[in-house]
Amino acid sequence: MKHLLLLLLFASSPALAQIQVEQPWARATAPGAKIAGGYMLIRNAGATADRLVAASSPAATKVELHVHLNDNGVMKMREVSAYDVPAKGSFELKPGGAHLMFVDIKRPFKEGDKLPVKLKFEKAGEVSAEFQVGGLGGSAAPAAPHKH
Ligand SMILES: [Cu+2]
């Protein structure tokens, strides 16, 4: 029994994981909202670059990869096919920048909720993360409205 436990601990050792997701969080939603933003810091400890190519969650019909672009002073969102995470580097998703877009959410995101999200990386494969829902606004809130 003890051996099995040790084996399991070893198998899930972070030392083996090239990709680390830090502080995944999502914004709480206003009543009636159908979309929500998700943010995190992706760290790549590996010697080769990786890419986040897809995300999914039972909390939303689909999860898209979005970036914000400044189009003549107007911030707009655009879907992208992947985020590049450089070797020995990181990629940050933050309000006003790149974000996961939870589309057609199943129920409002409330502060304190935890959302399971599966992230699919080109090389590292599937990585699970639990997104903690933060407040509606907050200091990190982007001033730009979400426009599609
Ligand atoms: Cu978006």
JSON list of C-alpha atoms and ligand atoms in Angstrom, two decimals:
[
{"chain": "A", "resi": 1, "resn": "MET", "atom": "CA", "xyz": [0.00, 0.00, 0.00]},
{"chain": "A", "resi": 2, "resn": "LYS", "atom": "CA", "xyz": [2.78, 2.35, 0.95]},
{"chain": "A", "resi": 3, "resn": "HIS", "atom": "CA", "xyz": [4.65, 1.52, -2.23]},
{"chain": "A", "resi": 4, "resn": "LEU", "atom": "CA", "xyz": [1.63, 2.27, -4.34]},
{"chain": "A", "resi": 5, "resn": "LEU", "atom": "CA", "xyz": [1.22, 5.66, -2.69]},
{"chain": "A", "resi": 6, "resn": "LEU", "atom": "CA", "xyz": [4.86, 6.52, -3.29]},
{"chain": "A", "resi": 7, "resn": "LEU", "atom": "CA", "xyz": [4.52, 5.49, -6.89]},
{"chain": "A", "resi": 8, "resn": "LEU", "atom": "CA", "xyz": [1.48, 7.72, -7.32]},
{"chain": "A", "resi": 9, "resn": "LEU", "atom": "CA", "xyz": [3.27, 10.64, -5.69]},
{"chain": "A", "resi": 10, "resn": "PHE", "atom": "CA", "xyz": [6.21, 10.15, -7.98]},
{"chain": "A", "resi": 11, "resn": "ALA", "atom": "CA", "xyz": [4.02, 9.87, -11.06]},
{"chain": "A", "resi": 12, "resn": "SER", "atom": "CA", "xyz": [2.40, 13.21, -10.33]},
{"chain": "A", "resi": 13, "resn": "SER", "atom": "CA", "xyz": [5.61, 14.91, -9.25]},
{"chain": "A", "resi": 14, "resn": "PRO", "atom": "CA", "xyz": [5.83, 18.50, -10.51]},
{"chain": "A", "resi": 15, "resn": "ALA", "atom": "CA", "xyz": [9.44, 17.80, -11.43]},
{"chain": "A", "resi": 16, "resn": "LEU", "atom": "CA", "xyz": [8.10, 15.90, -14.41]},
{"chain": "A", "resi": 17, "resn": "ALA", "atom": "CA", "xyz": [5.74, 18.63, -15.49]},
{"chain": "A", "resi": 18, "resn": "GLN", "atom": "CA", "xyz": [7.14, 21.04, -18.03]},
{"chain": "A", "resi": 19, "resn": "ILE", "atom": "CA", "xyz": [4.06, 23.22, -17.99]},
{"chain": "A", "resi": 20, "resn": "GLN", "atom": "CA", "xyz": [2.87, 24.91, -14.81]},
{"chain": "A", "resi": 21, "resn": "VAL", "atom": "CA", "xyz": [-0.27, 26.98, -14.52]},
{"chain": "A", "resi": 22, "resn": "GLU", "atom": "CA", "xyz": [-0.14, 29.63, -11.83]},
{"chain": "A", "resi": 23, "resn": "GLN", "atom": "CA", "xyz": [-2.99, 31.54, -10.23]},
{"chain": "A", "resi": 24, "resn": "PRO", "atom": "CA", "xyz": [-5.76, 30.63, -12.67]},
{"chain": "A", "resi": 25, "resn": "TRP", "atom": "CA", "xyz": [-8.74, 32.87, -12.04]},
{"chain": "A", "resi": 26, "resn": "ALA", "atom": "CA", "xyz": [-11.89, 34.02, -13.78]},
{"chain": "A", "resi": 27, "resn": "ARG", "atom": "CA", "xyz": [-13.95, 37.14, -13.51]},
{"chain": "A", "resi": 28, "resn": "ALA", "atom": "CA", "xyz": [-17.34, 36.94, -11.82]},
{"chain": "A", "resi": 29, "resn": "THR", "atom": "CA", "xyz": [-20.17, 37.68, -14.24]},
{"chain": "A", "resi": 30, "resn": "ALA", "atom": "CA", "xyz": [-22.92, 40.28, -14.21]},
{"chain": "A", "resi": 31, "resn": "PRO", "atom": "CA", "xyz": [-26.51, 39.00, -14.29]},
{"chain": "A", "resi": 32, "resn": "GLY", "atom": "CA", "xyz": [-27.42, 37.84, -17.79]},
{"chain": "A", "resi": 33, "resn": "ALA", "atom": "CA", "xyz": [-23.84, 37.77, -19.05]},
{"chain": "A", "resi": 34, "resn": "LYS", "atom": "CA", "xyz": [-23.06, 34.83, -21.31]},
{"chain": "A", "resi": 35, "resn": "ILE", "atom": "CA", "xyz": [-19.30, 35.22, -21.50]},
{"chain": "A", "resi": 36, "resn": "ALA", "atom": "CA", "xyz": [-16.53, 35.52, -18.93]},
{"chain": "A", "resi": 37, "resn": "GLY", "atom": "CA", "xyz": [-12.79, 36.01, -19.01]},
{"chain": "A", "resi": 38, "resn": "GLY", "atom": "CA", "xyz": [-10.21, 33.65, -17.54]},
{"chain": "A", "resi": 39, "resn": "TYR", "atom": "CA", "xyz": [-6.62, 34.49, -16.67]},
{"chain": "A", "resi": 40, "resn": "MET", "atom": "CA", "xyz": [-3.45, 32.71, -15.57]},
{"chain": "A", "resi": 41, "resn": "LEU", "atom": "CA", "xyz": [0.28, 32.57, -15.87]},
{"chain": "A", "resi": 42, "resn": "ILE", "atom": "CA", "xyz": [1.61, 29.66, -17.91]},
{"chain": "A", "resi": 43, "resn": "ARG", "atom": "CA", "xyz": [5.18, 28.67, -17.14]},
{"chain": "A", "resi": 44, "resn": "ASN", "atom": "CA", "xyz": [7.23, 26.41, -19.35]},
{"chain": "A", "resi": 45, "resn": "ALA", "atom": "CA", "xyz": [10.15, 24.78, -17.54]},
{"chain": "A", "resi": 46, "resn": "GLY", "atom": "CA", "xyz": [11.06, 22.76, -20.61]},
{"chain": "A", "resi": 47, "resn": "ALA", "atom": "CA", "xyz": [13.88, 23.35, -23.03]},
{"chain": "A", "resi": 48, "resn": "THR", "atom": "CA", "xyz": [11.49, 23.47, -25.97]},
{"chain": "A", "resi": 49, "resn": "ALA", "atom": "CA", "xyz": [8.72, 25.94, -26.72]},
{"chain": "A", "resi": 50, "resn": "ASP", "atom": "CA", "xyz": [5.14, 24.78, -26.34]},
{"chain": "A", "resi": 51, "resn": "ARG", "atom": "CA", "xyz": [1.77, 26.13, -27.37]},
{"chain": "A", "resi": 52, "resn": "LEU", "atom": "CA", "xyz": [-1.61, 26.20, -25.72]},
{"chain": "A", "resi": 53, "resn": "VAL", "atom": "CA", "xyz": [-3.90, 25.12, -28.53]},
{"chain": "A", "resi": 54, "resn": "ALA", "atom": "CA", "xyz": [-7.28, 24.53, -26.86]},
{"chain": "A", "resi": 55, "resn": "ALA", "atom": "CA", "xyz": [-9.22, 24.79, -23.63]},
{"chain": "A", "resi": 56, "resn": "SER", "atom": "CA", "xyz": [-12.51, 23.39, -22.39]},
{"chain": "A", "resi": 57, "resn": "SER", "atom": "CA", "xyz": [-14.61, 23.47, -19.26]},
{"chain": "A", "resi": 58, "resn": "PRO", "atom": "CA", "xyz": [-17.92, 22.00, -18.11]},
{"chain": "A", "resi": 59, "resn": "ALA", "atom": "CA", "xyz": [-18.78, 25.54, -16.97]},
{"chain": "A", "resi": 60, "resn": "ALA", "atom": "CA", "xyz": [-19.16, 26.83, -20.54]},
{"chain": "A", "resi": 61, "resn": "THR", "atom": "CA", "xyz": [-20.28, 25.55, -23.93]},
{"chain": "A", "resi": 62, "resn": "LYS", "atom": "CA", "xyz": [-16.83, 26.39, -25.23]},
{"chain": "A", "resi": 63, "resn": "VAL", "atom": "CA", "xyz": [-13.67, 28.10, -24.15]},
{"chain": "A", "resi": 64, "resn": "GLU", "atom": "CA", "xyz": [-11.89, 30.24, -26.73]},
{"chain": "A", "resi": 65, "resn": "LEU", "atom": "CA", "xyz": [-8.40, 31.74, -26.79]},
{"chain": "A", "resi": 66, "resn": "HIS", "atom": "CA", "xyz": [-8.68, 35.50, -27.16]},
{"chain": "A", "resi": 67, "resn": "VAL", "atom": "CA", "xyz": [-6.36, 38.47, -27.42]},
{"chain": "A", "resi": 68, "resn": "HIS", "atom": "CA", "xyz": [-7.07, 42.17, -27.13]},
{"chain": "A", "resi": 69, "resn": "LEU", "atom": "CA", "xyz": [-6.04, 44.40, -29.99]},
{"chain": "A", "resi": 70, "resn": "ASN", "atom": "CA", "xyz": [-5.90, 48.15, -30.08]},
{"chain": "A", "resi": 71, "resn": "ASP", "atom": "CA", "xyz": [-7.77, 49.11, -33.25]},
{"chain": "A", "resi": 72, "resn": "ASN", "atom": "CA", "xyz": [-7.42, 52.89, -33.63]},
{"chain": "A", "resi": 73, "resn": "GLY", "atom": "CA", "xyz": [-7.84, 53.40, -29.91]},
{"chain": "A", "resi": 74, "resn": "VAL", "atom": "CA", "xyz": [-10.68, 50.92, -29.58]},
{"chain": "A", "resi": 75, "resn": "MET", "atom": "CA", "xyz": [-9.84, 47.71, -27.76]},
{"chain": "A", "resi": 76, "resn": "LYS", "atom": "CA", "xyz": [-11.23, 44.71, -29.56]},
{"chain": "A", "resi": 77, "resn": "MET", "atom": "CA", "xyz": [-11.08, 41.01, -28.91]},
{"chain": "A", "resi": 78, "resn": "ARG", "atom": "CA", "xyz": [-10.03, 38.47, -31.43]},
{"chain": "A", "resi": 79, "resn": "GLU", "atom": "CA", "xyz": [-9.89, 34.72, -31.25]},
{"chain": "A", "resi": 80, "resn": "VAL", "atom": "CA", "xyz": [-6.50, 33.12, -31.89]},
{"chain": "A", "resi": 81, "resn": "SER", "atom": "CA", "xyz": [-5.61, 29.51, -32.58]},
{"chain": "A", "resi": 82, "resn": "ALA", "atom": "CA", "xyz": [-2.82, 29.22, -30.00]},
{"chain": "A", "resi": 83, "resn": "TYR", "atom": "CA", "xyz": [-0.67, 30.97, -27.41]},
{"chain": "A", "resi": 84, "resn": "ASP", "atom": "CA", "xyz": [3.09, 30.47, -27.71]},
{"chain": "A", "resi": 85, "resn": "VAL", "atom": "CA", "xyz": [4.86, 29.64, -24.46]},
{"chain": "A", "resi": 86, "resn": "PRO", "atom": "CA", "xyz": [8.62, 30.01, -24.98]},
{"chain": "A", "resi": 87, "resn": "ALA", "atom": "CA", "xyz": [11.14, 27.49, -23.67]},
{"chain": "A", "resi": 88, "resn": "LYS", "atom": "CA", "xyz": [12.17, 28.34, -20.09]},
{"chain": "A", "resi": 89, "resn": "GLY", "atom": "CA", "xyz": [9.68, 31.16, -20.29]},
{"chain": "A", "resi": 90, "resn": "SER", "atom": "CA", "xyz": [6.10, 32.09, -19.60]},
{"chain": "A", "resi": 91, "resn": "PHE", "atom": "CA", "xyz": [2.96, 33.48, -21.16]},
{"chain": "A", "resi": 92, "resn": "GLU", "atom": "CA", "xyz": [0.60, 35.62, -19.14]},
{"chain": "A", "resi": 93, "resn": "LEU", "atom": "CA", "xyz": [-3.13, 35.92, -19.60]},
{"chain": "A", "resi": 94, "resn": "LYS", "atom": "CA", "xyz": [-4.39, 39.04, -17.88]},
{"chain": "A", "resi": 95, "resn": "PRO", "atom": "CA", "xyz": [-7.24, 41.54, -18.03]},
{"chain": "A", "resi": 96, "resn": "GLY", "atom": "CA", "xyz": [-6.81, 43.79, -21.05]},
{"chain": "A", "resi": 97, "resn": "GLY", "atom": "CA", "xyz": [-4.59, 41.23, -22.76]},
{"chain": "A", "resi": 98, "resn": "ALA", "atom": "CA", "xyz": [-4.77, 37.60, -23.72]},
{"chain": "A", "resi": 99, "resn": "HIS", "atom": "CA", "xyz": [-7.56, 35.71, -21.97]},
{"chain": "A", "resi": 100, "resn": "LEU", "atom": "CA", "xyz": [-9.56, 32.56, -22.06]},
{"chain": "A", "resi": 101, "resn": "MET", "atom": "CA", "xyz": [-13.11, 33.37, -23.07]},
{"chain": "A", "resi": 102, "resn": "PHE", "atom": "CA", "xyz": [-15.75, 31.22, -21.48]},
{"chain": "A", "resi": 103, "resn": "VAL", "atom": "CA", "xyz": [-18.53, 31.35, -24.08]},
{"chain": "A", "resi": 104, "resn": "ASP", "atom": "CA", "xyz": [-22.17, 30.59, -23.29]},
{"chain": "A", "resi": 105, "resn": "ILE", "atom": "CA", "xyz": [-21.60, 29.92, -19.60]},
{"chain": "A", "resi": 106, "resn": "LYS", "atom": "CA", "xyz": [-23.91, 27.38, -17.98]},
{"chain": "A", "resi": 107, "resn": "ARG", "atom": "CA", "xyz": [-24.60, 29.53, -14.92]},
{"chain": "A", "resi": 108, "resn": "PRO", "atom": "CA", "xyz": [-23.33, 32.87, -13.60]},
{"chain": "A", "resi": 109, "resn": "PHE", "atom": "CA", "xyz": [-19.78, 32.81, -12.24]},
{"chain": "A", "resi": 110, "resn": "LYS", "atom": "CA", "xyz": [-19.88, 33.84, -8.60]},
{"chain": "A", "resi": 111, "resn": "GLU", "atom": "CA", "xyz": [-16.98, 34.92, -6.44]},
{"chain": "A", "resi": 112, "resn": "GLY", "atom": "CA", "xyz": [-15.50, 31.89, -4.72]},
{"chain": "A", "resi": 113, "resn": "ASP", "atom": "CA", "xyz": [-16.62, 29.40, -7.39]},
{"chain": "A", "resi": 114, "resn": "LYS", "atom": "CA", "xyz": [-14.05, 26.96, -8.70]},
{"chain": "A", "resi": 115, "resn": "LEU", "atom": "CA", "xyz": [-14.11, 26.09, -12.38]},
{"chain": "A", "resi": 116, "resn": "PRO", "atom": "CA", "xyz": [-12.36, 23.00, -13.69]},
{"chain": "A", "resi": 117, "resn": "VAL", "atom": "CA", "xyz": [-10.62, 23.74, -16.98]},
{"chain": "A", "resi": 118, "resn": "LYS", "atom": "CA", "xyz": [-8.71, 21.42, -19.26]},
{"chain": "A", "resi": 119, "resn": "LEU", "atom": "CA", "xyz": [-5.89, 23.00, -21.19]},
{"chain": "A", "resi": 120, "resn": "LYS", "atom": "CA", "xyz": [-4.45, 21.26, -24.21]},
{"chain": "A", "resi": 121, "resn": "PHE", "atom": "CA", "xyz": [-0.82, 21.88, -25.06]},
{"chain": "A", "resi": 122, "resn": "GLU", "atom": "CA", "xyz": [0.81, 20.85, -28.30]},
{"chain": "A", "resi": 123, "resn": "LYS", "atom": "CA", "xyz": [3.69, 19.05, -26.55]},
{"chain": "A", "resi": 124, "resn": "ALA", "atom": "CA", "xyz": [2.77, 18.73, -22.86]},
{"chain": "A", "resi": 125, "resn": "GLY", "atom": "CA", "xyz": [-0.67, 17.38, -23.69]},
{"chain": "A", "resi": 126, "resn": "GLU", "atom": "CA", "xyz": [-3.60, 17.92, -21.38]},
{"chain": "A", "resi": 127, "resn": "VAL", "atom": "CA", "xyz": [-3.11, 20.00, -18.24]},
{"chain": "A", "resi": 128, "resn": "SER", "atom": "CA", "xyz": [-5.91, 20.49, -15.71]},
{"chain": "A", "resi": 129, "resn": "ALA", "atom": "CA", "xyz": [-6.36, 23.73, -13.84]},
{"chain": "A", "resi": 130, "resn": "GLU", "atom": "CA", "xyz": [-8.92, 24.97, -11.37]},
{"chain": "A", "resi": 131, "resn": "PHE", "atom": "CA", "xyz": [-9.96, 28.55, -12.01]},
{"chain": "A", "resi": 132, "resn": "GLN", "atom": "CA", "xyz": [-10.96, 30.48, -8.93]},
{"chain": "A", "resi": 133, "resn": "VAL", "atom": "CA", "xyz": [-13.67, 33.06, -9.56]},
{"chain": "A", "resi": 134, "resn": "GLY", "atom": "CA", "xyz": [-12.70, 36.51, -8.31]},
{"chain": "A", "resi": 135, "resn": "GLY", "atom": "CA", "xyz": [-14.78, 39.64, -7.90]},
{"chain": "A", "resi": 136, "resn": "LEU", "atom": "CA", "xyz": [-16.79, 41.43, -10.57]},
{"chain": "A", "resi": 137, "resn": "GLY", "atom": "CA", "xyz": [-14.48, 44.42, -10.77]},
{"chain": "A", "resi": 138, "resn": "GLY", "atom": "CA", "xyz": [-11.30, 44.71, -8.80]},
{"chain": "A", "resi": 139, "resn": "SER", "atom": "CA", "xyz": [-8.08, 46.55, -9.47]},
{"chain": "A", "resi": 140, "resn": "ALA", "atom": "CA", "xyz": [-7.13, 44.22, -12.29]},
{"chain": "A", "resi": 141, "resn": "ALA", "atom": "CA", "xyz": [-10.36, 44.89, -14.18]},
{"chain": "A", "resi": 142, "resn": "PRO", "atom": "CA", "xyz": [-9.90, 46.11, -17.74]},
{"chain": "A", "resi": 143, "resn": "ALA", "atom": "CA", "xyz": [-11.54, 49.42, -18.63]},
{"chain": "A", "resi": 144, "resn": "ALA", "atom": "CA", "xyz": [-12.23, 48.22, -22.14]},
{"chain": "A", "resi": 145, "resn": "PRO", "atom": "CA", "xyz": [-15.61, 46.61, -22.75]},
{"chain": "A", "resi": 146, "resn": "HIS", "atom": "CA", "xyz": [-15.73, 43.22, -24.36]},
{"chain": "A", "resi": 147, "resn": "LYS", "atom": "CA", "xyz": [-16.74, 43.60, -27.96]},
{"chain": "A", "resi": 148, "resn": "HIS", "atom": "CA", "xyz": [-17.06, 40.78, -30.41]},
{"chain": "B", "resi": 1, "resn": "CU", "atom": "CU", "xyz": [-12.70, 37.61, -25.17]}
]
